[in-house]
PDB file of C-alpha atoms in Angstrom:
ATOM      1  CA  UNK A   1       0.000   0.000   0.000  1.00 86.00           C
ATOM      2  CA  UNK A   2       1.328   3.362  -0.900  1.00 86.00           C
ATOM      3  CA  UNK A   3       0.992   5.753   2.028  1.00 90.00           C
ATOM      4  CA  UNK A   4       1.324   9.680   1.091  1.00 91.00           C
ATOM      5  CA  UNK A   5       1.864  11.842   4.219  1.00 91.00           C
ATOM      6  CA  UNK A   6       0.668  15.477   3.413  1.00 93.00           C
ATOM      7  CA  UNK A   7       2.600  18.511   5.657  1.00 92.00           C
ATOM      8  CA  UNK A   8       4.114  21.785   6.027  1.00 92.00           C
ATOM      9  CA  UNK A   9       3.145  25.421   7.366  1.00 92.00           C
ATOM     10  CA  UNK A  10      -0.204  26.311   7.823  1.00 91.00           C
ATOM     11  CA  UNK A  11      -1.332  28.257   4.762  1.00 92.00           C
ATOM     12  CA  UNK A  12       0.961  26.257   2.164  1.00 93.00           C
ATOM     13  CA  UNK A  13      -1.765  24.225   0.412  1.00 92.00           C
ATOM     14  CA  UNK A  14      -2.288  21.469   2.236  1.00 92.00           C
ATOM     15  CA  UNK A  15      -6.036  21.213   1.766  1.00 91.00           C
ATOM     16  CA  UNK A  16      -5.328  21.725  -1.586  1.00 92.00           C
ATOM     17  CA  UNK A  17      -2.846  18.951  -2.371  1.00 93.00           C
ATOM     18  CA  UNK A  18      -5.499  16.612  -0.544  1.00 93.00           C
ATOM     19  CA  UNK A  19      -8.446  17.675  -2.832  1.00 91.00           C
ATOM     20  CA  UNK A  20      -5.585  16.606  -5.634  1.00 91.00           C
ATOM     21  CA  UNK A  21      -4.567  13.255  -3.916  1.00 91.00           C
ATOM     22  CA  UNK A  22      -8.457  12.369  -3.503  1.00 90.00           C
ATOM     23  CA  UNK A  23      -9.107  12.961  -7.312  1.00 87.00           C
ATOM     24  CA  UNK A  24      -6.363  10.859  -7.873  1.00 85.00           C
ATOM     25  CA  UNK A  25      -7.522   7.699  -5.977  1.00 88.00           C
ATOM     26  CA  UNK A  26      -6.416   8.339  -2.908  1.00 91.00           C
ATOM     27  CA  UNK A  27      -7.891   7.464   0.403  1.00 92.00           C
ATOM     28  CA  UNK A  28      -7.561  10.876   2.036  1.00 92.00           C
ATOM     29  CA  UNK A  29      -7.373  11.615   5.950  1.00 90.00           C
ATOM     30  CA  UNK A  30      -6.974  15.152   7.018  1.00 89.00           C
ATOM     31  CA  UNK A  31      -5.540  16.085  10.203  1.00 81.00           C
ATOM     32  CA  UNK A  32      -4.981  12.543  11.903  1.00 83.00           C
ATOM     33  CA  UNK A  33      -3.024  12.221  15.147  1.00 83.00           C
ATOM     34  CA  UNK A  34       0.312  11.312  14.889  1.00 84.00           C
ATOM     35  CA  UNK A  35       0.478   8.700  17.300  1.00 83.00           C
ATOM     36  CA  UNK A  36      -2.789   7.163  15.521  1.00 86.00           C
ATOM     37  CA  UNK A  37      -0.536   6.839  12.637  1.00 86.00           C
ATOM     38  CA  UNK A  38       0.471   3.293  12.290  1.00 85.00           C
ATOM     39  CA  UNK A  39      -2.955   1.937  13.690  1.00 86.00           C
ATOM     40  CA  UNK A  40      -4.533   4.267  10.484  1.00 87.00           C
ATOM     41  CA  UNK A  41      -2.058   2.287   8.290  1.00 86.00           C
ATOM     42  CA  UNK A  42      -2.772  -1.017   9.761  1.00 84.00           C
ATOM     43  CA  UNK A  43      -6.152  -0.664   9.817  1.00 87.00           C
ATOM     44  CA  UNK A  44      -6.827   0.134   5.847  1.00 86.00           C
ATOM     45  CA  UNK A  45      -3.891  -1.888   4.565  1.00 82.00           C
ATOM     46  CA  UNK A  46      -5.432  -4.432   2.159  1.00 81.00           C
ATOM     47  CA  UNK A  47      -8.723  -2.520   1.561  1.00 88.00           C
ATOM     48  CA  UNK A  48      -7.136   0.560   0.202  1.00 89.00           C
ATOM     49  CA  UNK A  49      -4.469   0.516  -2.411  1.00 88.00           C
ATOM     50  CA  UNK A  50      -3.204   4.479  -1.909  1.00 89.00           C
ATOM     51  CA  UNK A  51      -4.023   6.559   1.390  1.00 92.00           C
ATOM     52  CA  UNK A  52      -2.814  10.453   1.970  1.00 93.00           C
ATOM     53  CA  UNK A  53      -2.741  11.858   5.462  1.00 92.00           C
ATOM     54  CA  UNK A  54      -2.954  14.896   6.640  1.00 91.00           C
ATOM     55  CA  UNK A  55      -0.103  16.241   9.457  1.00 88.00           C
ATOM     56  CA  UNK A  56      -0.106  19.340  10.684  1.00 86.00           C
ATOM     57  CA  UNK A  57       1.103  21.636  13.873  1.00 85.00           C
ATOM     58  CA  UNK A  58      -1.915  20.659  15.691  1.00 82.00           C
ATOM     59  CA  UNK A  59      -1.662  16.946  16.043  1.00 80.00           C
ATOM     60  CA  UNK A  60       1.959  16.702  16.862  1.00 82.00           C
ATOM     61  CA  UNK A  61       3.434  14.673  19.802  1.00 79.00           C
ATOM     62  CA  UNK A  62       4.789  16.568  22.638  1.00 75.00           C
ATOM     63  CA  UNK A  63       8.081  15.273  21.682  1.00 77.00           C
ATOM     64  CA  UNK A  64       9.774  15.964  18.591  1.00 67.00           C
ATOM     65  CA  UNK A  65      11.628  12.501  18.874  1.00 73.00           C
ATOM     66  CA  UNK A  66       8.628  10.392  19.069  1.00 83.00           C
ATOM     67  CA  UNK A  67       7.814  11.730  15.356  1.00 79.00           C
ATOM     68  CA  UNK A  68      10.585  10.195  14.250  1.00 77.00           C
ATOM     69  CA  UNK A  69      10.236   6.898  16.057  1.00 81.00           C
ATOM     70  CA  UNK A  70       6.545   6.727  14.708  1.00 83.00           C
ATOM     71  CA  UNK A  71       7.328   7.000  11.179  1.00 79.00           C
ATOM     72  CA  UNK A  72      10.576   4.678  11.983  1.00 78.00           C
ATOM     73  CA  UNK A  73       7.774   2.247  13.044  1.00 77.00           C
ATOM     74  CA  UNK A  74       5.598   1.942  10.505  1.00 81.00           C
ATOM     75  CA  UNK A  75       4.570  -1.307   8.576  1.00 78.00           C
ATOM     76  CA  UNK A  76       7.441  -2.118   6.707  1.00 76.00           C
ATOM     77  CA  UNK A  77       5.027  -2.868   3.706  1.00 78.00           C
ATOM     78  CA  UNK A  78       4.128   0.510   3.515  1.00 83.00           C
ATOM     79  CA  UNK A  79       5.708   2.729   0.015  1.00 84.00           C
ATOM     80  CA  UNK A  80       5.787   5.534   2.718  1.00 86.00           C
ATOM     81  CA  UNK A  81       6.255   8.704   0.810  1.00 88.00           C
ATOM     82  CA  UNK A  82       6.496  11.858   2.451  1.00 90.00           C
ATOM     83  CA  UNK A  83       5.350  15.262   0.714  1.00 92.00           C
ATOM     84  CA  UNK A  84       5.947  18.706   2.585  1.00 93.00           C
ATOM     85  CA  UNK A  85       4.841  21.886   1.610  1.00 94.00           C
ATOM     86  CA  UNK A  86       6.146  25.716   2.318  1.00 94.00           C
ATOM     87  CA  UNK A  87       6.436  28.989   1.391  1.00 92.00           C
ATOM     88  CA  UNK A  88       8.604  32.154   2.493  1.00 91.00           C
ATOM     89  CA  UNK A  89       7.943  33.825   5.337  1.00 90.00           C
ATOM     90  CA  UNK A  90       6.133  36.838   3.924  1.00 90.00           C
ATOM     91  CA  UNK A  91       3.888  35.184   1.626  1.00 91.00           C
ATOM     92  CA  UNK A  92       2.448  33.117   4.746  1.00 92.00           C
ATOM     93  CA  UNK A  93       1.825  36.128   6.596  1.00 90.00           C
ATOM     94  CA  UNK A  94      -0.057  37.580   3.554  1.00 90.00           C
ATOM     95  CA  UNK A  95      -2.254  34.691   3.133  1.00 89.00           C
ATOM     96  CA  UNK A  96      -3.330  34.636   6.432  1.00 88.00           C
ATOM     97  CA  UNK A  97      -3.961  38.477   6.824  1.00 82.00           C
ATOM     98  CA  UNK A  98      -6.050  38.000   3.213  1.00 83.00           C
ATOM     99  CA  UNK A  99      -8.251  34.840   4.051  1.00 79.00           C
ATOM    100  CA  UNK A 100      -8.423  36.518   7.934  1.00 79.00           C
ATOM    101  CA  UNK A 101      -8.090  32.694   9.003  1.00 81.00           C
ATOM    102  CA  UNK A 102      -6.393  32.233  12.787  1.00 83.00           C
ATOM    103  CA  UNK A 103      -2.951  30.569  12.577  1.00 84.00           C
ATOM    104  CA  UNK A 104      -3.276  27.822  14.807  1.00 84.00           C
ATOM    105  CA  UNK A 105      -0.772  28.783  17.656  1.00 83.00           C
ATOM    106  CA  UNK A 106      -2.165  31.977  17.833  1.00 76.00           C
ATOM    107  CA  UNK A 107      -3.941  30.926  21.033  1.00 73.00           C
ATOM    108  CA  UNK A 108      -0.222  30.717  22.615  1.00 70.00           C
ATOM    109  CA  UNK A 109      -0.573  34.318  22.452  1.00 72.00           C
ATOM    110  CA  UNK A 110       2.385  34.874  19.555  1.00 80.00           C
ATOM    111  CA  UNK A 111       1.662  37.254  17.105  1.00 85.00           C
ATOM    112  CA  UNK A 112       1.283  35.802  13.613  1.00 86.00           C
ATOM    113  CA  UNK A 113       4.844  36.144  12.744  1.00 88.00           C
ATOM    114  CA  UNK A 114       6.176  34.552  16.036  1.00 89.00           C
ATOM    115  CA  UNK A 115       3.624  31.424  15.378  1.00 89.00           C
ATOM    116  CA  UNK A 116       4.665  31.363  11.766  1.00 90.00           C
ATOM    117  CA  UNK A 117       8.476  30.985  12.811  1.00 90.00           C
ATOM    118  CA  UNK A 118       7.645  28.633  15.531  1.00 89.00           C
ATOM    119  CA  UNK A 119       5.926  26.594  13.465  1.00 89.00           C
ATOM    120  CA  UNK A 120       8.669  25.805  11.267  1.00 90.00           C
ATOM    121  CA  UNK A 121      10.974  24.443  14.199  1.00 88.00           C
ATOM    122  CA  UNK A 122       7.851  21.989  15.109  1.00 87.00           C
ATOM    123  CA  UNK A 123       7.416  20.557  11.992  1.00 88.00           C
ATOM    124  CA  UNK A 124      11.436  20.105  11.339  1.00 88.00           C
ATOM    125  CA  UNK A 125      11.379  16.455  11.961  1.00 85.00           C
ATOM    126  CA  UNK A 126       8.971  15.796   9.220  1.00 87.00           C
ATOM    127  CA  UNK A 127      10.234  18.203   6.915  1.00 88.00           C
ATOM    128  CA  UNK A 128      13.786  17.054   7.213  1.00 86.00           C
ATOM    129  CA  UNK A 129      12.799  13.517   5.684  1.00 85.00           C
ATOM    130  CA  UNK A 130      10.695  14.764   3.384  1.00 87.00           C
ATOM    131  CA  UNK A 131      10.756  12.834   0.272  1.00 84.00           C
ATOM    132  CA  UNK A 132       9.159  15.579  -1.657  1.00 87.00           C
ATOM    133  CA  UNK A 133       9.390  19.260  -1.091  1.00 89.00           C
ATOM    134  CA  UNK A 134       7.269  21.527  -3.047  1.00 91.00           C
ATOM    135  CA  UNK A 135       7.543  25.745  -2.557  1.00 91.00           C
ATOM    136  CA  UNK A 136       4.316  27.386  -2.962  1.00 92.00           C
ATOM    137  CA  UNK A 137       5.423  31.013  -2.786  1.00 90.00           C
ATOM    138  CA  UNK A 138       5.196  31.933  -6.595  1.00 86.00           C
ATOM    139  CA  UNK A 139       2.394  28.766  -7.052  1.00 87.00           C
ATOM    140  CA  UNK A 140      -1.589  29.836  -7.487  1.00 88.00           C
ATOM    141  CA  UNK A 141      -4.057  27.104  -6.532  1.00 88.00           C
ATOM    142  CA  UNK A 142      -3.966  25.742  -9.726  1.00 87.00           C
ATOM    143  CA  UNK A 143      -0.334  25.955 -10.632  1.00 87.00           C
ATOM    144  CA  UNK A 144      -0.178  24.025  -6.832  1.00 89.00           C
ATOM    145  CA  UNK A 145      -2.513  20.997  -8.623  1.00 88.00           C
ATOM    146  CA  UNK A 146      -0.934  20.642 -11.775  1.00 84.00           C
ATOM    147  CA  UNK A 147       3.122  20.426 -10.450  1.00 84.00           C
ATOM    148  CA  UNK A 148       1.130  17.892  -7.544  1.00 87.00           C
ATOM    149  CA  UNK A 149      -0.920  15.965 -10.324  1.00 84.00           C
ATOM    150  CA  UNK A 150       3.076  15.698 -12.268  1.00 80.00           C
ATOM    151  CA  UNK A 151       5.033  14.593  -9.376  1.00 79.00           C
ATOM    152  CA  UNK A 152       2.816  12.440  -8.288  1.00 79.00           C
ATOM    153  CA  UNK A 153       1.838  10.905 -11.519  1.00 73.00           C
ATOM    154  CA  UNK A 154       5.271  10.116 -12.142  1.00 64.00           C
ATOM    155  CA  UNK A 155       5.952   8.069  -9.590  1.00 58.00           C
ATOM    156  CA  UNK A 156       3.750   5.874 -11.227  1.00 53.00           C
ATOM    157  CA  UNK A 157       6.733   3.702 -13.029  1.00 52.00           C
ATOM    158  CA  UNK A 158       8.313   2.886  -9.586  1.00 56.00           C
ATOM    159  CA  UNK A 159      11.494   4.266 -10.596  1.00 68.00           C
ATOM    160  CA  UNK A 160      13.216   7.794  -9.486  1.00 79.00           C
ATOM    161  CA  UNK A 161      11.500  10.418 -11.137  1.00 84.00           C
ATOM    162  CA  UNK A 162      13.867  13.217 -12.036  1.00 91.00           C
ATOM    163  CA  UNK A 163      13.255  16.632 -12.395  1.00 91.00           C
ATOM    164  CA  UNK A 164      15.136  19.239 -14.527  1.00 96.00           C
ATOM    165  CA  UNK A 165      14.139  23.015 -13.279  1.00 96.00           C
ATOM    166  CA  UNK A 166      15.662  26.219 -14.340  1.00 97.00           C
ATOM    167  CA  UNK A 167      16.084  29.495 -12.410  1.00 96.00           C
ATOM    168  CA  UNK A 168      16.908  33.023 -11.963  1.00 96.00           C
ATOM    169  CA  UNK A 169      19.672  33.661  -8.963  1.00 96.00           C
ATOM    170  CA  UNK A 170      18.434  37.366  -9.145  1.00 95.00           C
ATOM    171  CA  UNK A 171      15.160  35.554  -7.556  1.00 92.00           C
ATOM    172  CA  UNK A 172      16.577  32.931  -5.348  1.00 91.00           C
ATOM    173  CA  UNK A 173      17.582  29.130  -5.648  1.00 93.00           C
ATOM    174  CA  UNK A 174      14.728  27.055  -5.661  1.00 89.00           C
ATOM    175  CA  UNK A 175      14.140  25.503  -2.274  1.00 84.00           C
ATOM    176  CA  UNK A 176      13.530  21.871  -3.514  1.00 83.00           C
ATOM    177  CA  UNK A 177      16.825  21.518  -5.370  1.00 90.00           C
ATOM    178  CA  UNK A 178      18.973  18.672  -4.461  1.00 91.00           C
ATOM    179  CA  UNK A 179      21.869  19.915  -7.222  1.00 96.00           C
ATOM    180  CA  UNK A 180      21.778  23.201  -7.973  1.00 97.00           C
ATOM    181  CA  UNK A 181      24.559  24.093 -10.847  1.00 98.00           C
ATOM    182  CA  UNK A 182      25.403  27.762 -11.483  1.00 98.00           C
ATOM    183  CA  UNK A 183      25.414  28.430 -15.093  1.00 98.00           C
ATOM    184  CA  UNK A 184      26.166  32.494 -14.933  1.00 97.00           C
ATOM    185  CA  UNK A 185      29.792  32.255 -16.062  1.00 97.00           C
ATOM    186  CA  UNK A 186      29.081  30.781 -19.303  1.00 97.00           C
ATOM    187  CA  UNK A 187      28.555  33.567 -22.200  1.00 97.00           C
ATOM    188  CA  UNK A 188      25.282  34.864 -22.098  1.00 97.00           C
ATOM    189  CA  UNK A 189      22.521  35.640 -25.179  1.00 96.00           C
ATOM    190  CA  UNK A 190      21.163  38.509 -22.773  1.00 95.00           C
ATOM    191  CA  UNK A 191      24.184  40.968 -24.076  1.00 95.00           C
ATOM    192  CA  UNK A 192      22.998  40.747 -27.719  1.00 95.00           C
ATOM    193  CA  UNK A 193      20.457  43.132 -28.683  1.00 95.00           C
ATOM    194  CA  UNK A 194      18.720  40.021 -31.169  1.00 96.00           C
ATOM    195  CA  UNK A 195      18.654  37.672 -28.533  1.00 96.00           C
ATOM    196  CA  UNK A 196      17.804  39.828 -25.104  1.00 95.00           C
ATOM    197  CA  UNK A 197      13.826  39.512 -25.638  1.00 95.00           C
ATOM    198  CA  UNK A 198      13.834  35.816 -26.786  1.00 96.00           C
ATOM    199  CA  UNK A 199      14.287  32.699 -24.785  1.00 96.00           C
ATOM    200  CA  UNK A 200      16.484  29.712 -24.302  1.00 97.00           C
ATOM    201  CA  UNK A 201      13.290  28.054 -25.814  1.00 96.00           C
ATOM    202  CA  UNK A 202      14.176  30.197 -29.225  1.00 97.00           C
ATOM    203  CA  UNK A 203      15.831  28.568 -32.062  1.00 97.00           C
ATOM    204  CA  UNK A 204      18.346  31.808 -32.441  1.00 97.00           C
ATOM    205  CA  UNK A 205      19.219  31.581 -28.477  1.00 97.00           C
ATOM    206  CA  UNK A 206      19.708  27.423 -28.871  1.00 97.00           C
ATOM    207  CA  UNK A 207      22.143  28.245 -32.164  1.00 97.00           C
ATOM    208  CA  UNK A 208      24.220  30.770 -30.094  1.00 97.00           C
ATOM    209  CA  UNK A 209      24.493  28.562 -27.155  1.00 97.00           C
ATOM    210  CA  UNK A 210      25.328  25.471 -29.291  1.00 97.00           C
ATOM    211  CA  UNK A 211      28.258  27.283 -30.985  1.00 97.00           C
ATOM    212  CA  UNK A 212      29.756  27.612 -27.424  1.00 96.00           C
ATOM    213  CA  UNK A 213      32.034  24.405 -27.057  1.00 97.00           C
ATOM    214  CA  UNK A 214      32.015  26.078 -23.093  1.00 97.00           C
ATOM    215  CA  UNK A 215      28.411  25.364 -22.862  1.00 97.00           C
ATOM    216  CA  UNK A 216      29.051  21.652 -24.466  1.00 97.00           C
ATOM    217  CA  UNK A 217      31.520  20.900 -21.914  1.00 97.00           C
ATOM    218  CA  UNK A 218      29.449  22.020 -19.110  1.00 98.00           C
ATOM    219  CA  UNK A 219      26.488  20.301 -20.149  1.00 97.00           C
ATOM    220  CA  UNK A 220      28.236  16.839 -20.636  1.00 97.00           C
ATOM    221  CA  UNK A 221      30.519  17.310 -17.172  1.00 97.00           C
ATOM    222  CA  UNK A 222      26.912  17.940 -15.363  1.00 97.00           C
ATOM    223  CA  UNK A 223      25.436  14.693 -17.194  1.00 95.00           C
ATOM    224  CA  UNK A 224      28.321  12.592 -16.459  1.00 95.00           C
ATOM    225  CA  UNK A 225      27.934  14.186 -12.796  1.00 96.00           C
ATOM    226  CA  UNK A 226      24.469  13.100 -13.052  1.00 94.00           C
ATOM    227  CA  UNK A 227      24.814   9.405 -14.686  1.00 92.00           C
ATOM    228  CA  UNK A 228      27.550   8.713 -11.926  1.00 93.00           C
ATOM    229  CA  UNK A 229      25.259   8.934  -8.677  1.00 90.00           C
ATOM    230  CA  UNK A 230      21.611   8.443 -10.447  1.00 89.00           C
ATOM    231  CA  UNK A 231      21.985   4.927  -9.901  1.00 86.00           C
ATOM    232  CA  UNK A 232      23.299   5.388  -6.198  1.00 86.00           C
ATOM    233  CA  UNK A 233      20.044   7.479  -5.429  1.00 84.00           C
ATOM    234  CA  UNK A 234      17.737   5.043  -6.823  1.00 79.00           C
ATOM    235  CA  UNK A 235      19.562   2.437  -5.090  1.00 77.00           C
ATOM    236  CA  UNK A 236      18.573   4.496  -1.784  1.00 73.00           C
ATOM    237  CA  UNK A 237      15.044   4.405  -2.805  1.00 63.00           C
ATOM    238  CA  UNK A 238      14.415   7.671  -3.319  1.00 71.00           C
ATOM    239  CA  UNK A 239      11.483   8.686  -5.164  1.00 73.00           C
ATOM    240  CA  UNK A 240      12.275  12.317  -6.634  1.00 81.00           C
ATOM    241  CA  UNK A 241      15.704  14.350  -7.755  1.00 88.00           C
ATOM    242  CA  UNK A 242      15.167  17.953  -8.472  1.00 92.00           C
ATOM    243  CA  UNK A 243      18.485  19.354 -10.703  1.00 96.00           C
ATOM    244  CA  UNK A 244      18.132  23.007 -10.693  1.00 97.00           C
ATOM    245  CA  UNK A 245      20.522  24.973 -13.061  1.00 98.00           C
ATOM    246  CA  UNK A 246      20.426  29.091 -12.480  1.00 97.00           C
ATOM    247  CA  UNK A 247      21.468  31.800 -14.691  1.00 97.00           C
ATOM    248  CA  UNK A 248      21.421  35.537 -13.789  1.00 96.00           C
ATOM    249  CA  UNK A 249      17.777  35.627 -14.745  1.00 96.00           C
ATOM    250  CA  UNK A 250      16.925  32.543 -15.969  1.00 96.00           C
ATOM    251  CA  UNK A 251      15.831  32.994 -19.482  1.00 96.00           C
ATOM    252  CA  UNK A 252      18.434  32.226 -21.984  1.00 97.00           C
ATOM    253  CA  UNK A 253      21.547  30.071 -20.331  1.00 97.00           C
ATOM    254  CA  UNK A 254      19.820  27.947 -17.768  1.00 98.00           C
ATOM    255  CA  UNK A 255      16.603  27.082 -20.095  1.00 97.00           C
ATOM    256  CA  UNK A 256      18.726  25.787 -23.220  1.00 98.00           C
ATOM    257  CA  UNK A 257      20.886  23.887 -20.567  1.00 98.00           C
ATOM    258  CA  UNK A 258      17.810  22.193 -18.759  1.00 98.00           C
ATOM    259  CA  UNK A 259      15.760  21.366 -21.996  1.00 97.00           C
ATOM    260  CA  UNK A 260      19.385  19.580 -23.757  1.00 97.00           C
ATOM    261  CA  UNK A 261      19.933  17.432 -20.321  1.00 97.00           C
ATOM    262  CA  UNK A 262      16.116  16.196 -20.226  1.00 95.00           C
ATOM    263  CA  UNK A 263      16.059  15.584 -23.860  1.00 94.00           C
ATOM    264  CA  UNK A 264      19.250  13.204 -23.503  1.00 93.00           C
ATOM    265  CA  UNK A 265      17.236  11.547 -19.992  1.00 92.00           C
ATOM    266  CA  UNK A 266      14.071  10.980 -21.716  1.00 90.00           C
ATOM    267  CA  UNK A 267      15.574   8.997 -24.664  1.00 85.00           C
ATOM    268  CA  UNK A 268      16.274   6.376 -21.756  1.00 85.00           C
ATOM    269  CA  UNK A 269      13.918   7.392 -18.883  1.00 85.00           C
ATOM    270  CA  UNK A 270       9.405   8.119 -19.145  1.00 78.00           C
ATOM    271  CA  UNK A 271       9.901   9.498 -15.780  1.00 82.00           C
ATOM    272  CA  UNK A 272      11.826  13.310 -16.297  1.00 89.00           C
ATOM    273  CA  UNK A 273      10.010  16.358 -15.733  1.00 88.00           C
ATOM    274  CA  UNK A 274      10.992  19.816 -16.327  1.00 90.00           C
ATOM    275  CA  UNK A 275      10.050  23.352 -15.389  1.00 91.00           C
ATOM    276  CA  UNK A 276      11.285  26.844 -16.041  1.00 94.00           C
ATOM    277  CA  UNK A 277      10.776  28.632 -13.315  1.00 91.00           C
ATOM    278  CA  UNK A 278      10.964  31.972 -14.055  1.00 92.00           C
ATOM    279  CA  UNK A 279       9.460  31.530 -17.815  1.00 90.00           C
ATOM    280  CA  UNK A 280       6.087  31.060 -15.572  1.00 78.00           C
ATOM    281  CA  UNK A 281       6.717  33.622 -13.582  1.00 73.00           C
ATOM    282  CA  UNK A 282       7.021  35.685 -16.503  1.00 65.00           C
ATOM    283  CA  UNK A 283       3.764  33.956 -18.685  1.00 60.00           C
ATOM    284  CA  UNK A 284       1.495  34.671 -15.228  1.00 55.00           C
ATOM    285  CA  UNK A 285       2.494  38.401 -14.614  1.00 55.00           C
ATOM    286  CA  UNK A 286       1.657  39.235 -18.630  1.00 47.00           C
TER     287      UNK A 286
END
């Protein structure tokens, strides 16, 4: 039986990625006790092939030890999967002032930033062995869904699913990455005037990056990189590898590099993803 356990900060789209496990088949539970955890799993193991759980602030054990001992115990027949979501500090606090919604250690009179803080350092032990991390700063409901329906999905083949993401430094490193490679040395398509507007999508920005035998040579040493430890990781069963690869903004450099290493992954692999990070930002502000 597959077991999905749903957490993270209040106001990070939890209820949503439940709505998204339930239309995917899953058994969902919202809010269970912690310590009710492994009878939960006994209990529907055999009648249900996929359950998702709900964790959150309010039904953790006075101890932040026992958390780990509880999912240590678990039936070892379980696929125990663990998906956590977040988002920056600021964009919690503005959620909460918009929806008006109490945070739910604001009855330990802390003001919304102090509970939003403290809540991180409670729900450390589950987000440190998270299997799956997913940012929802820069996500809209929707957005949320459809990267949940992908990663999710593509577990599917029982193999690691790898996923190839590009970013802008000038907006932070994605907080998922496992590898992030910096790609802002290499020469970059924003300095000519023909290039600046277009994308590493663009046939002219894929031509001027090609005839860089710099860019070749980073590409293959980050494959090889990559080839080296994939089967390491999947030996370790993990289920997900996020490779990030940043440029200065993320539109020319780190685009071309991400679409050439998932092409050469998916002529061996039906379980790569990719996303552009910043080429959505972009496409939801026009």
């Amino acid at each position: 039986m597959k077991l999905l356990v749903v957490s993270g900060r209040s106001g990070s789209g939890k209820s949503v990625a439940l709505r998204v496990m339930e239309d995917l088949g899953y058994y969902c539970v919202d809010n269970i006790p912690v310590n009710l955890l492994s009878t939960l799993a006994t209990t529907v193991m055999g009648q249900y092939e996929r359950v998702a759980v709900s964790i959150d602030v309010r039904n953790l054990p006075q101890d932040p030890d026992e958390l780990a001992e509880i999912l240590s115990y678990l039936p070892r027949k379980l696929d125990l999967t663990i998906l956590y979501l977040d988002a920056d500090h600021a964009s919690l606090i503005k959620r909460f002032s918009e929806t008006r919604r109490l945070h739910p250690l604001s009855h330990q009179a802390m003001s919304l930033d102090e509970a939003i803080s403290r809540e991180q350092q409670l729900l450390d032990p589950i987000s440190s062995r998270a299997d799956l991390y997913i940012d929802t700063t820069d996500l809209n409901v929707h957005q949320l869904a459809e990267q949940l329906r992908e990663r999710i999905l593509g577990q599917k083949t029982g193999r690691l699913v790898i996923l190839f993401e590009s970013f802008g430094f000038k907006y932070g490193i994605p907080k998922d990455a496992d590898f992030v490679f910096d790609a802002r040395f290499l020469p970059n398509p924003h300095w000519e005037p023909d290039l600046k507007p277009l994308t590493g999508l663009d046939q002219p920005v894929k031509d001027y990056l090609a005839a860089q035998p710099v860019v070749a040579k980073y590409i293959w040493q980050i494959n090889s990189f990559i080839s080296t430890w994939l089967p390491h990781l999947e030996r370790n069963n993990r289920s997900y590898l996020t490779i990030a690869i940043g440029c200065t903004g993320g539109q020319h450099r780190s685009v071309y590099m991400v679409e050439s290493l998932a092409e050469s992954y998916r002529s061996s692999r039906d379980d790569v993803q990719l996303r552009h990070r910043e080429l959505v930002r972009h496409h939801n502000k026009a």
